Short mmCIF file of C-alpha atoms in Angstrom, two decimals:
data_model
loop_
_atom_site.label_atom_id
_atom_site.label_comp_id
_atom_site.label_asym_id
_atom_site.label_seq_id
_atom_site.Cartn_x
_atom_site.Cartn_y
_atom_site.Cartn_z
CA UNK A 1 0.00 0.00 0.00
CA UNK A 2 1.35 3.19 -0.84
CA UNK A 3 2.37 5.57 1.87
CA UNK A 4 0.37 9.72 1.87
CA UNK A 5 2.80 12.02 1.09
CA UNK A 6 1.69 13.73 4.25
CA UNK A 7 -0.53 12.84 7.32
CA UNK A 8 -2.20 15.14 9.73
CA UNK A 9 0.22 15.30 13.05
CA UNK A 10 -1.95 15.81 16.13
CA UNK A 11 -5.32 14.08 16.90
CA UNK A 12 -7.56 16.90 15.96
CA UNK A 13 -6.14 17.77 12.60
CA UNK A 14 -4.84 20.71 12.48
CA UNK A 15 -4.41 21.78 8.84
CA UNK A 16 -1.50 24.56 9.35
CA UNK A 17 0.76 21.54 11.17
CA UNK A 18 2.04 19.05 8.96
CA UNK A 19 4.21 15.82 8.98
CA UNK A 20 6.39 15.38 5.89
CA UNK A 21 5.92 11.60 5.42
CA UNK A 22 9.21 10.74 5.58
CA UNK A 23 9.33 6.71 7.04
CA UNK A 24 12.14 4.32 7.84
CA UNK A 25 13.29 1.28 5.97
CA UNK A 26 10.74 -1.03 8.26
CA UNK A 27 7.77 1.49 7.46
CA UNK A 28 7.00 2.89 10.10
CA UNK A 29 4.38 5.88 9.76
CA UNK A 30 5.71 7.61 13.17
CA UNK A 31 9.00 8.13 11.62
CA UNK A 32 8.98 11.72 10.54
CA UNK A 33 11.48 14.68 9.97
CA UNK A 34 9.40 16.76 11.94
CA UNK A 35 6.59 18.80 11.64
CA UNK A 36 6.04 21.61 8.91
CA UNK A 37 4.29 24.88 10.13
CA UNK A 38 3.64 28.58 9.60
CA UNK A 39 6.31 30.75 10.99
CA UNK A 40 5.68 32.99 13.84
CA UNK A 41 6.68 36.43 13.52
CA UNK A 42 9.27 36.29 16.11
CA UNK A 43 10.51 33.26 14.49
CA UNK A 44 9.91 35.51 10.88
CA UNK A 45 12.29 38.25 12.36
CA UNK A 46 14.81 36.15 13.74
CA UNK A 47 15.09 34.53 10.27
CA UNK A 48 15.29 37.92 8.66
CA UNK A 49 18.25 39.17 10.55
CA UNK A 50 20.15 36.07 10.06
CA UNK A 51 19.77 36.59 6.35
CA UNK A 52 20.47 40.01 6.72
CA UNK A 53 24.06 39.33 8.95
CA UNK A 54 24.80 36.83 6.02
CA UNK A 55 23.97 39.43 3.15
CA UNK A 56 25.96 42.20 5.14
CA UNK A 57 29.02 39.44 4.60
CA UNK A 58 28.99 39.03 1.30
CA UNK A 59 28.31 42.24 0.26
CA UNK A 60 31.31 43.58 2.33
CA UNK A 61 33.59 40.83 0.75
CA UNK A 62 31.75 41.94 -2.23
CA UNK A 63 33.46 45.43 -0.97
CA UNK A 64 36.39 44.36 -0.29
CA UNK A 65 37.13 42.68 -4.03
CA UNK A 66 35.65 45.25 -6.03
CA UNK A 67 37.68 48.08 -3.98
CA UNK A 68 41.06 46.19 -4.58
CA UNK A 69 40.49 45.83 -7.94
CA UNK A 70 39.45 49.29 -8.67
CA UNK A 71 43.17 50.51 -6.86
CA UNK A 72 44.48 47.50 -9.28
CA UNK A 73 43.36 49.57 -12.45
CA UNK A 74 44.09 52.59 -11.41
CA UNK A 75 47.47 51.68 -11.11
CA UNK A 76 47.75 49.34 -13.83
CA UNK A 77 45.81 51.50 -16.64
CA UNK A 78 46.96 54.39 -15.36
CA UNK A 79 50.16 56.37 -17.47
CA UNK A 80 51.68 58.29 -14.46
CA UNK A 81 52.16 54.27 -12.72
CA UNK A 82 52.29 51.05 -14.81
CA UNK A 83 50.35 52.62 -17.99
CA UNK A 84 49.40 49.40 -19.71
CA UNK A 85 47.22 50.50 -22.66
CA UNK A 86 44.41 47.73 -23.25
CA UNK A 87 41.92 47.23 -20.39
CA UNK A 88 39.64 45.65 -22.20
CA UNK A 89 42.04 42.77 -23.16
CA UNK A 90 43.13 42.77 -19.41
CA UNK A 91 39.14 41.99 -18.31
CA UNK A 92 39.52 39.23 -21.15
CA UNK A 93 42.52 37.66 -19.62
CA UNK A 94 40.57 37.42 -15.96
CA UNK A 95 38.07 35.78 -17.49
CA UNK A 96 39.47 33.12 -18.41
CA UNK A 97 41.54 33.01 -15.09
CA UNK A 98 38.09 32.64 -13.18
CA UNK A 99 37.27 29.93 -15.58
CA UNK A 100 39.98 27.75 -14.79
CA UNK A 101 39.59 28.98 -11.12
CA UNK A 102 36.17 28.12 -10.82
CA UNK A 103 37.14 24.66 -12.92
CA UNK A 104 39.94 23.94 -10.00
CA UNK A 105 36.90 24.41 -7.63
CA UNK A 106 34.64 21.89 -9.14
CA UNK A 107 37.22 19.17 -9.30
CA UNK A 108 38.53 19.88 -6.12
CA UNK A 109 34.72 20.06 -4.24
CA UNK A 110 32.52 18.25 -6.87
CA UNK A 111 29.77 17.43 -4.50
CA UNK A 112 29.24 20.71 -3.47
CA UNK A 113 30.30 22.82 -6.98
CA UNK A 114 28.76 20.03 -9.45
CA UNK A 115 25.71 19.34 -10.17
CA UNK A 116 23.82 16.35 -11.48
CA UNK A 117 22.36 18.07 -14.37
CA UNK A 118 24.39 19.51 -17.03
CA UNK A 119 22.72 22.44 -19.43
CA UNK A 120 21.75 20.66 -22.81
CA UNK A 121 22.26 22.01 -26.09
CA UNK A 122 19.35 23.64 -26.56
CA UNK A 123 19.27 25.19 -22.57
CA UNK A 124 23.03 26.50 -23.11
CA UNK A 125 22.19 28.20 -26.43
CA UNK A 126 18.46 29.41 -25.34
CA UNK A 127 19.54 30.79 -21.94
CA UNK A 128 23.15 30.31 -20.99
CA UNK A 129 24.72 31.60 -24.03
CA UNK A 130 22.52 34.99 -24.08
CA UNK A 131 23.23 35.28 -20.55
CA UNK A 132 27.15 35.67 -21.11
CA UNK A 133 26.77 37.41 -24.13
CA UNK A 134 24.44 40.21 -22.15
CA UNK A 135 27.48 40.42 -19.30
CA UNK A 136 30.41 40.35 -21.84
CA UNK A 137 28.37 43.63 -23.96
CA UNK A 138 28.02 45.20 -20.47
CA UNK A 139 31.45 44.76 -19.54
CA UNK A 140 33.08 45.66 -22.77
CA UNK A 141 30.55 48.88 -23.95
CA UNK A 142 30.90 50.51 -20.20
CA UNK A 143 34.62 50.20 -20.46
CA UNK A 144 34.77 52.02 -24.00
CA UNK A 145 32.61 54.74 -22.80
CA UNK A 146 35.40 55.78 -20.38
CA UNK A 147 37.50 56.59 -22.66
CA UNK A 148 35.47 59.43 -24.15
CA UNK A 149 33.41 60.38 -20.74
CA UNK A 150 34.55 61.42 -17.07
CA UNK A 151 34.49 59.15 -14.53
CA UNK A 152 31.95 61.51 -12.91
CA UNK A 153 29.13 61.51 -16.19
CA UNK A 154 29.91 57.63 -16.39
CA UNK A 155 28.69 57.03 -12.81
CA UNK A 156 25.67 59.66 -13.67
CA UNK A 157 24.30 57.23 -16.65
CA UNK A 158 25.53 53.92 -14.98
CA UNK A 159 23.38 54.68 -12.15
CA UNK A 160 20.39 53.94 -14.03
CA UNK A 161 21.17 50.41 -14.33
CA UNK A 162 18.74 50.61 -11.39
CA UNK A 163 15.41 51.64 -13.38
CA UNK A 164 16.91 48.81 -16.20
CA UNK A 165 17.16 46.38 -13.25
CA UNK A 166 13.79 47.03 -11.77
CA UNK A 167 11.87 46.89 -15.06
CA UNK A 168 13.89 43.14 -15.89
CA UNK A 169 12.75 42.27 -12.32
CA UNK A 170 9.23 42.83 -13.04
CA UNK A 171 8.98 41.45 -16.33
CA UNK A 172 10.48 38.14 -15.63
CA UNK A 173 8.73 37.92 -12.49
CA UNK A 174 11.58 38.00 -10.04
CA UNK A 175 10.02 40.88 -7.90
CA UNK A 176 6.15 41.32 -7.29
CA UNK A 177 5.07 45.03 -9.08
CA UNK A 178 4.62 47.60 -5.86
CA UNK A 179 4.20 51.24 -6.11
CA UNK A 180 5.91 51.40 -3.21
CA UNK A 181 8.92 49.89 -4.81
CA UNK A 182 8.48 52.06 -7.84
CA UNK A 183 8.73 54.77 -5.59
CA UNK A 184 11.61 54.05 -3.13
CA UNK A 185 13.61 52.97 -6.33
CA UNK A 186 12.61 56.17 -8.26
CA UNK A 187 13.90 58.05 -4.86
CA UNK A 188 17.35 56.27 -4.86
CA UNK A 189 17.85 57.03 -9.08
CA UNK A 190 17.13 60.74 -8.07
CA UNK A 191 19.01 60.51 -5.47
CA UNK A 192 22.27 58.94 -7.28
CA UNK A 193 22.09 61.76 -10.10
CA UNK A 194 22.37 64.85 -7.29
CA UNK A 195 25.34 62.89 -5.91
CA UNK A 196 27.02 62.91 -8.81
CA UNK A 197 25.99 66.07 -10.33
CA UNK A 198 29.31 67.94 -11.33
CA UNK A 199 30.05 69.87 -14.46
CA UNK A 200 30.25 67.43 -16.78
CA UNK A 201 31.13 67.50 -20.34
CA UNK A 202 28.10 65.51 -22.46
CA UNK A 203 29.67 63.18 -25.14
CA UNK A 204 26.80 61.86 -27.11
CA UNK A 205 28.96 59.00 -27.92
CA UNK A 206 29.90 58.01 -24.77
CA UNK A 207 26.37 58.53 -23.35
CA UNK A 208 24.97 56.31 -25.80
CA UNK A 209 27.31 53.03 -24.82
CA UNK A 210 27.23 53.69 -21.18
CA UNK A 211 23.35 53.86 -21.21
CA UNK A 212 23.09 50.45 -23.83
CA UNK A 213 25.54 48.93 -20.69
CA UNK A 214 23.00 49.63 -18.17
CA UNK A 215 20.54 48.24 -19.91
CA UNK A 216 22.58 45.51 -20.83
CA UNK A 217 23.37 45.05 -17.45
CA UNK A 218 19.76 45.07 -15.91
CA UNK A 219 18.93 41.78 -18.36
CA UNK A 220 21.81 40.27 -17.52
CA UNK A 221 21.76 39.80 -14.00
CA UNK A 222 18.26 38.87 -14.31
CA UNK A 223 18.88 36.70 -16.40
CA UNK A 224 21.51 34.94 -13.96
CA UNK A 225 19.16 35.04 -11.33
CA UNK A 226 16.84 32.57 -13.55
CA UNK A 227 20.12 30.67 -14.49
CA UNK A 228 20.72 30.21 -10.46
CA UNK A 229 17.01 29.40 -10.26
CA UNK A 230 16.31 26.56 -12.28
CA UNK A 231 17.80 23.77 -10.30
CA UNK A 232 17.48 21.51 -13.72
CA UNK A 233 19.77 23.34 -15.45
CA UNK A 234 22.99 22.28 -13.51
CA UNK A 235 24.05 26.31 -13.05
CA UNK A 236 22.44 26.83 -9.65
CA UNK A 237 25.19 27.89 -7.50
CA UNK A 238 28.04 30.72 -8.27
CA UNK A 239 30.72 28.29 -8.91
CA UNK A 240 29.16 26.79 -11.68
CA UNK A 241 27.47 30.14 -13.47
CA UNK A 242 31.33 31.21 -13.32
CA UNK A 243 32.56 28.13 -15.36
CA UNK A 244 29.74 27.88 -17.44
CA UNK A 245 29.88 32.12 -18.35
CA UNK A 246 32.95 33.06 -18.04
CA UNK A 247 34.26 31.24 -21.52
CA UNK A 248 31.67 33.01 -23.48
CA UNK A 249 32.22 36.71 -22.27
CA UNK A 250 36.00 35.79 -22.45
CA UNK A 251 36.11 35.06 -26.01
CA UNK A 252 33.22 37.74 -26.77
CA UNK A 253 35.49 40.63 -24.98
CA UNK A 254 38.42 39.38 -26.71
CA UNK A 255 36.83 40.05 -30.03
CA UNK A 256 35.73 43.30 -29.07
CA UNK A 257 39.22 43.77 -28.09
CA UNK A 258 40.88 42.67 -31.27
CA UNK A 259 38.58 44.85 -33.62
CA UNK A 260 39.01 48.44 -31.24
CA UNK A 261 42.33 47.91 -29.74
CA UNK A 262 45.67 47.61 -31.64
CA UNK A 263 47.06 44.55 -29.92
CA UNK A 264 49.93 44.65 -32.47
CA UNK A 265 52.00 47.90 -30.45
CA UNK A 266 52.13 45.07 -27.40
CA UNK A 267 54.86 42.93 -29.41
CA UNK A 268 58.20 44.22 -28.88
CA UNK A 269 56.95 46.93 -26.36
CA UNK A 270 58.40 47.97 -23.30
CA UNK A 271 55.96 45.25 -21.64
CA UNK A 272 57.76 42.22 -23.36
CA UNK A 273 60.67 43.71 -24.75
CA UNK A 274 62.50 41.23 -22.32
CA UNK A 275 62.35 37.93 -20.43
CA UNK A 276 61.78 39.45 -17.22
CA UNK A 277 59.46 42.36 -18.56
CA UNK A 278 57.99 39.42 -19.76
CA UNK A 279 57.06 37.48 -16.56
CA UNK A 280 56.10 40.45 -14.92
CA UNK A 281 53.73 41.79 -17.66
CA UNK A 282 52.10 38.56 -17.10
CA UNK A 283 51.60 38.62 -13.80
CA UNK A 284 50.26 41.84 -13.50
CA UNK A 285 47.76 40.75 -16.28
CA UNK A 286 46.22 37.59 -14.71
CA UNK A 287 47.10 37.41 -10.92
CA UNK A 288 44.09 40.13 -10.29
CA UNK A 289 41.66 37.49 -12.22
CA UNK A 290 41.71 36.05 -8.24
CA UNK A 291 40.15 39.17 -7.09
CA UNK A 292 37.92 39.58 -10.20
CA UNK A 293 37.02 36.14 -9.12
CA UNK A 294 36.41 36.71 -5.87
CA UNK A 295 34.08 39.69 -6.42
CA UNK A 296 31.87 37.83 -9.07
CA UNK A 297 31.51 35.05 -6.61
CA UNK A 298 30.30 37.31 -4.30
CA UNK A 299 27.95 39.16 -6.40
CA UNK A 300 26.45 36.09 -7.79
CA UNK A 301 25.91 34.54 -4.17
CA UNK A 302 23.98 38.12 -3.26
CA UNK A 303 22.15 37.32 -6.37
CA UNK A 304 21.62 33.78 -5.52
CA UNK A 305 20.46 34.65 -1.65
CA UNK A 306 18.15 37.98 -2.09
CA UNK A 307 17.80 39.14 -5.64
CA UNK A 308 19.10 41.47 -8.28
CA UNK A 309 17.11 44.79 -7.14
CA UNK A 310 19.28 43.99 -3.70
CA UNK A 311 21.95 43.58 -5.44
CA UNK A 312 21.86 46.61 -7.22
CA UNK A 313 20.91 48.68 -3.96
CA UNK A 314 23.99 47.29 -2.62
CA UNK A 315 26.31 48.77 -5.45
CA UNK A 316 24.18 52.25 -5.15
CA UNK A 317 25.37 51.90 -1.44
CA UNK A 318 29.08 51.04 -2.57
CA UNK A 319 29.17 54.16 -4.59
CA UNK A 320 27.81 55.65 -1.71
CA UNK A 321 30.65 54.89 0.70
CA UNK A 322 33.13 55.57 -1.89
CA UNK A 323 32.57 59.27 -1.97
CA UNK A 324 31.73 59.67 1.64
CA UNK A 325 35.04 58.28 2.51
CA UNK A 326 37.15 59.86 -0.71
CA UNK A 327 35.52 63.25 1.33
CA UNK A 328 36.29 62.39 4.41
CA UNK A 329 39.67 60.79 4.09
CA UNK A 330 41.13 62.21 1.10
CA UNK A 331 39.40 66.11 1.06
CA UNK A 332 37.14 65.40 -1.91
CA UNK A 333 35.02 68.77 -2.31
CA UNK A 334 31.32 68.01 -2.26
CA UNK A 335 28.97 70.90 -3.17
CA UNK A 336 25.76 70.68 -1.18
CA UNK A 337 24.15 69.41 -3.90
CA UNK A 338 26.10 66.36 -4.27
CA UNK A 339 25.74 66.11 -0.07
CA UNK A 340 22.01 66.44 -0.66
CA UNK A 341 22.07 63.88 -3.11
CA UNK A 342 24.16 61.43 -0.78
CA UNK A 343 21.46 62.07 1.91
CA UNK A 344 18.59 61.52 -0.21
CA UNK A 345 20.54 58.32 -1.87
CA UNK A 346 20.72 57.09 1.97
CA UNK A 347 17.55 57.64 2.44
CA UNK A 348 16.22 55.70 -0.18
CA UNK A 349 18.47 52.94 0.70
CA UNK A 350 17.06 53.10 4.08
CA UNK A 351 13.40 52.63 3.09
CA UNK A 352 14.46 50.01 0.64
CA UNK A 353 15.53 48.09 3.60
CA UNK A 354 12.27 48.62 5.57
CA UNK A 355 10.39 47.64 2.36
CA UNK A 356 11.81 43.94 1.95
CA UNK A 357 11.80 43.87 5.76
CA UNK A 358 7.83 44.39 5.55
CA UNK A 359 7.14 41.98 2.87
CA UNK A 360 9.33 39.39 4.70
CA UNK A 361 7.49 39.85 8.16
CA UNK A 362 4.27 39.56 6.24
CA UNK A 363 4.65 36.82 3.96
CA UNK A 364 3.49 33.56 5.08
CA UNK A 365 7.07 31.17 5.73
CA UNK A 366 6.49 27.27 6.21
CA UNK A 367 9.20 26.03 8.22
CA UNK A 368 9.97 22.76 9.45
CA UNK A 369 10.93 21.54 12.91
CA UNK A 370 14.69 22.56 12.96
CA UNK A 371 13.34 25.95 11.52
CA UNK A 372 14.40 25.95 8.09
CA UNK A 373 12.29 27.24 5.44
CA UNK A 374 10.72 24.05 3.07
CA UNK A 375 11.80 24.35 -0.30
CA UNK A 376 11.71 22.12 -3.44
CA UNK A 377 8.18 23.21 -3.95
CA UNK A 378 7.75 24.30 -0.73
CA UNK A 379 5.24 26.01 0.42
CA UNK A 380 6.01 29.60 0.19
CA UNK A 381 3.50 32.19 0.02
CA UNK A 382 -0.50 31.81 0.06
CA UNK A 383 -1.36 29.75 -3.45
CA UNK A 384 1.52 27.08 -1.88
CA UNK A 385 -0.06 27.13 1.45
CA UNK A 386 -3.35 26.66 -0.04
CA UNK A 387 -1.71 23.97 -2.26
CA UNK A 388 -0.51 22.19 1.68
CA UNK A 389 -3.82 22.18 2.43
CA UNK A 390 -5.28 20.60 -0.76
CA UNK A 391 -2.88 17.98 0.01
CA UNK A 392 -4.19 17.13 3.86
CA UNK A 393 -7.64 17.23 1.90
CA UNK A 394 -6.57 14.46 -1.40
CA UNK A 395 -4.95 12.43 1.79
CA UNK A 396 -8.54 12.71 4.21
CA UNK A 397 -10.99 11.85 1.30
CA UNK A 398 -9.52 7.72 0.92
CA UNK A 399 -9.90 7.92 4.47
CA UNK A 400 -13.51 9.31 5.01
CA UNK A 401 -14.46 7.08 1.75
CA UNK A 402 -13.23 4.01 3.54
CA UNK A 403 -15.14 4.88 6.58
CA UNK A 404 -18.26 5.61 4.86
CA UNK A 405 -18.35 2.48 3.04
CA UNK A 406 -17.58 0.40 6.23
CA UNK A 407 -20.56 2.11 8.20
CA UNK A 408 -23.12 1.61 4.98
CA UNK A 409 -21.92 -2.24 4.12
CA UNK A 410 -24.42 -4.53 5.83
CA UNK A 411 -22.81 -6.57 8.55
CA UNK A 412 -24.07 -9.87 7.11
CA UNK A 413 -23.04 -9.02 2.83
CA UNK A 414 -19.32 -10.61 2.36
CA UNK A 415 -17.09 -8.64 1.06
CA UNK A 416 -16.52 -7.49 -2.36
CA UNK A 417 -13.51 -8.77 -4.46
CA UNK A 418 -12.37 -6.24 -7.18
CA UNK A 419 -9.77 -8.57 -8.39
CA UNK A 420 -9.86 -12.94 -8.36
CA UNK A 421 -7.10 -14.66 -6.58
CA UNK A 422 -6.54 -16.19 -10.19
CA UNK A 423 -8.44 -15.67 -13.66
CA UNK A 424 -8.74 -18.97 -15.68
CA UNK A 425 -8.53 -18.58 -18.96
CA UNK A 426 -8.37 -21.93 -20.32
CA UNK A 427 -8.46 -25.69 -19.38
CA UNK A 428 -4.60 -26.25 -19.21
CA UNK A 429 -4.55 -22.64 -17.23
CA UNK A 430 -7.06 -24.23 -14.64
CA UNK A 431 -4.82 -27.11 -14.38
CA UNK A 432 -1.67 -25.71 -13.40
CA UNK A 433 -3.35 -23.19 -10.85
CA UNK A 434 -4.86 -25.80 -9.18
CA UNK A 435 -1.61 -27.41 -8.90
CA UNK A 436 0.30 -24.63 -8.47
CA UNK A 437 -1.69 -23.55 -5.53
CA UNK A 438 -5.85 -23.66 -3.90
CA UNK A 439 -7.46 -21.09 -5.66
CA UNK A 440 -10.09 -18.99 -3.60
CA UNK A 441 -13.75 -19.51 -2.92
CA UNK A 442 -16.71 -16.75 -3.03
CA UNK A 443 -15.89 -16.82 1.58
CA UNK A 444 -12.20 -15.99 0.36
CA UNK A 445 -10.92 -19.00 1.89
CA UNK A 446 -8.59 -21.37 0.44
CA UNK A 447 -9.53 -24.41 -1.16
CA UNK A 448 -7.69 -27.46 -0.84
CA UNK A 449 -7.15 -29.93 -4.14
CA UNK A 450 -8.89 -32.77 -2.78
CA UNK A 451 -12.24 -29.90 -2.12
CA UNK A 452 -11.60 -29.19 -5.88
CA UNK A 453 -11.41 -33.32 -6.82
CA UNK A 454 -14.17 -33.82 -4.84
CA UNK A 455 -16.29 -30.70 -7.06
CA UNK A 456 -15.43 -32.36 -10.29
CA UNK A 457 -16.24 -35.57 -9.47
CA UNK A 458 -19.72 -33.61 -8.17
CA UNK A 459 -19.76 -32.13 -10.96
CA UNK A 460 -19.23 -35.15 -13.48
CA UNK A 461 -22.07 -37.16 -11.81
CA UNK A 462 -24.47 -34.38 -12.08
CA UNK A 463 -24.15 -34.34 -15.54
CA UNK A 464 -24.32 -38.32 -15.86
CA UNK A 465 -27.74 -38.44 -13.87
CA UNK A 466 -29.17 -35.46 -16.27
CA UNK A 467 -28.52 -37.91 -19.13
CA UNK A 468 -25.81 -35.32 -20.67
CA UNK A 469 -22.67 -37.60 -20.64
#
């Protein structure tokens, strides 16, 4: 008999309190993993800062990478310190650093890197391939742009990423449409422009591939977030959406590379123009692929744990930081409007946060009994809770059907057989069951081979006094 997928876990069926029917080798039905149940609010708030702590991590190692590798260019691109001329083949090279970095990690930690599932042909060139060919164009466009814009204009037109990231978010159905949202997000975007307002000088060049890399890069990271998503696809932790992406932006930046830089000035340049220039050139040109590493791991684990409209907050915030502490530490002049901007920028960050705290305190959260959230189909949010309940209802209706037929059946009617012990088809058939094994009478009880020897022989003189044989 097969086991219910669930059964109700106190007497009086309770339908928010669940057992997932989870039994031991012998079968035993009291053998759970503990009951499922709605989380409290205290228990909804304790989860939340958890998260939170854990978010705050990553998005400070997050940080950490992304600062280290901005002093990195600054000192490799720039001519009054190492001068090397070609960023854009430099971001190729780290590419394919954290592809053999994120290779090393997959052999080294398989069962926790790999997955069982593998994208097919027809996954990796419907939504893996346009998913590293969305980064790569983001990359490469925002990195031309700066050499025709200020770093100060750049930052002005990156910064709507945001509204790019936002609309993505709502059309693929990563976040649920608020006005709220629409409003705290329009707040930030305002916010982010006063910060950066300066005197700028407008290249419409420029301006038009910065722009085309926001909105390059609001599709692509959600489209990574439905990469991480579908469990099926075998690209649902950071690790693997490195080593599956990284190839393609690598080779896509390294064309973009070879048609707008002149790669030919490197031979025989003061960068290889001996052994030792050599080895250090190379160095400098891959060893930072760690950090680049690093920082993409931690951006796609934000991804992967709240969301891109977090994780695009959390670079707003970054930006954020970087001027307050550039004024602070290093005398930056800020005109009031660009401190009014930081304050309103802050303040939009701030009611970001309340917003997702809201929606988490007043979602509905199944849990199970060490606390963790179910997943795998699991219950989250009201049409899953209502689908728990359907379940405890498809697993009651057997039960009550049973019942009802045992209280209707009279107590003197035997019981009906929906399938025969045995079905004879044929003489030779009826042979070998009987001496196979008894074969069952209308009572259900077995019927021994002399009972049947004794029927036919019945049976033959019946015929013989009705004159038929």
């Amino acid at each position: 008999m097969a086991q219910p997928p669930f059964r109700l876990s106190h007497e009086d069926h309770d339908a928010e309190t669940l057992a997932p029917g989870h039994y031991d080798e012998e079968g035993d039905v009291g053998a759970f993993a503990g009951d499922v149940h709605l989380a409290t609010v205290e228990e909804k708030k304790r989860r939340w800062w958890r998260n939170a702590l854990i978010n705050m991590v990553f998005i400070a190692s997050w940080f950490l990478f992304a600062t280290l590798l901005s002093l990195y260019n600054k000192w490799m691109f720039s001519p009054e310190h190492y001068g090397f001329p070609f960023p854009l083949f430099v971001t190729t090279l780290h590419m394919f650093v954290q592809f053999a970095l994120a290779g090393l990690a997959r052999a080294v930690w398989p069962h926790k890197f790999c997955s069982e599932h593998s994208p097919s042909r027809r996954d990796y060139l419907t939504k893996v391939l346009p998913t590293g060919i969305t980064t790569g164009l983001d990359i490469g466009l925002s990195n031309l742009s700066l050499k025709t814009i200020t770093l100060s204009f750049y930052t002005m037109v990156k910064s709507s990423s945001l509204i790019f990231v936002l609309l993505f978010a709502f059309l693929f159905h990563l976040e649920v449409f608020s006005l709220r949202l629409v409003g705290v997000i329009t707040l930030i975007f305002a916010g982010v422009l006063l910060m950066v307002a300066t005197q700028t000088h407008f290249v419409l060049g420029g301006f038009i591939l910065v722009l085309s890399g926001s909105a390059l890069g609001g599709l692509r990271w959600s489209l990574t977030q439905l990469l991480l998503k579908n469990k099926k696809l075998g690209v649902d932790n950071p690790v693997a959406t490195i080593y599956w992406l990284a190839p393609i932006m690598g080779v896509l930046l390294l064309s973009i590379s070879l048609i707008v830089d002149r790669l030919s000035d490197l031979v025989g340049s003061r960068f290889f123009d001996s052994l030792g220039s050599t080895v250090k050139t190379c160095f400098f040109l891959t060893a930072p692929g760690i950090l680049a590493f690093c920082m993409i791991l931690s951006e796609v684990t934000i991804i992967q744990r709240a969301g891109v409209v977090p994780m695009s907050i959390a670079g707003i915030a970054k930006e954020v930081s970087t001027i307050t502490i550039s004024a602070w530490f290093f005398g930056d002049e800020l005109t009031p409007l660009n401190i009014t901007g930081v304050a309103i920028t802050t303040c939009g960050i701030g009611l970001f946060t309340y917003h997702k705290y809201r929606k988490s305190i007043d979602s509905k959260v199944p849990l199970d009994a060490h606390g963790n959230p179910v997943e795998d189909g699991g219950f989250e949010g009201d049409g899953d809770i209502h689908q728990l309940h359907s379940l405890v209802d498809e697993e009651r209706q057997p039960l009550a059907a049973a019942a009802e037929n045992e209280s209707t059946r009279p107590t003197d009617a035997p019981p009906e057989i929906d399938n025969p012990l045995f079905k004879v088809d044929s003489d030779s058939d009826t042979d070998e069951h009987f001496m196979s094994a008894g074969a069952s009478n209308g009572n259900g009880h077995l019927v021994s081979l002399a009972d049947v020897e004794n029927s036919q022989a019945m049976w033959k003189d019946d015929l013989k006094g009705s004159g038929v044989v």
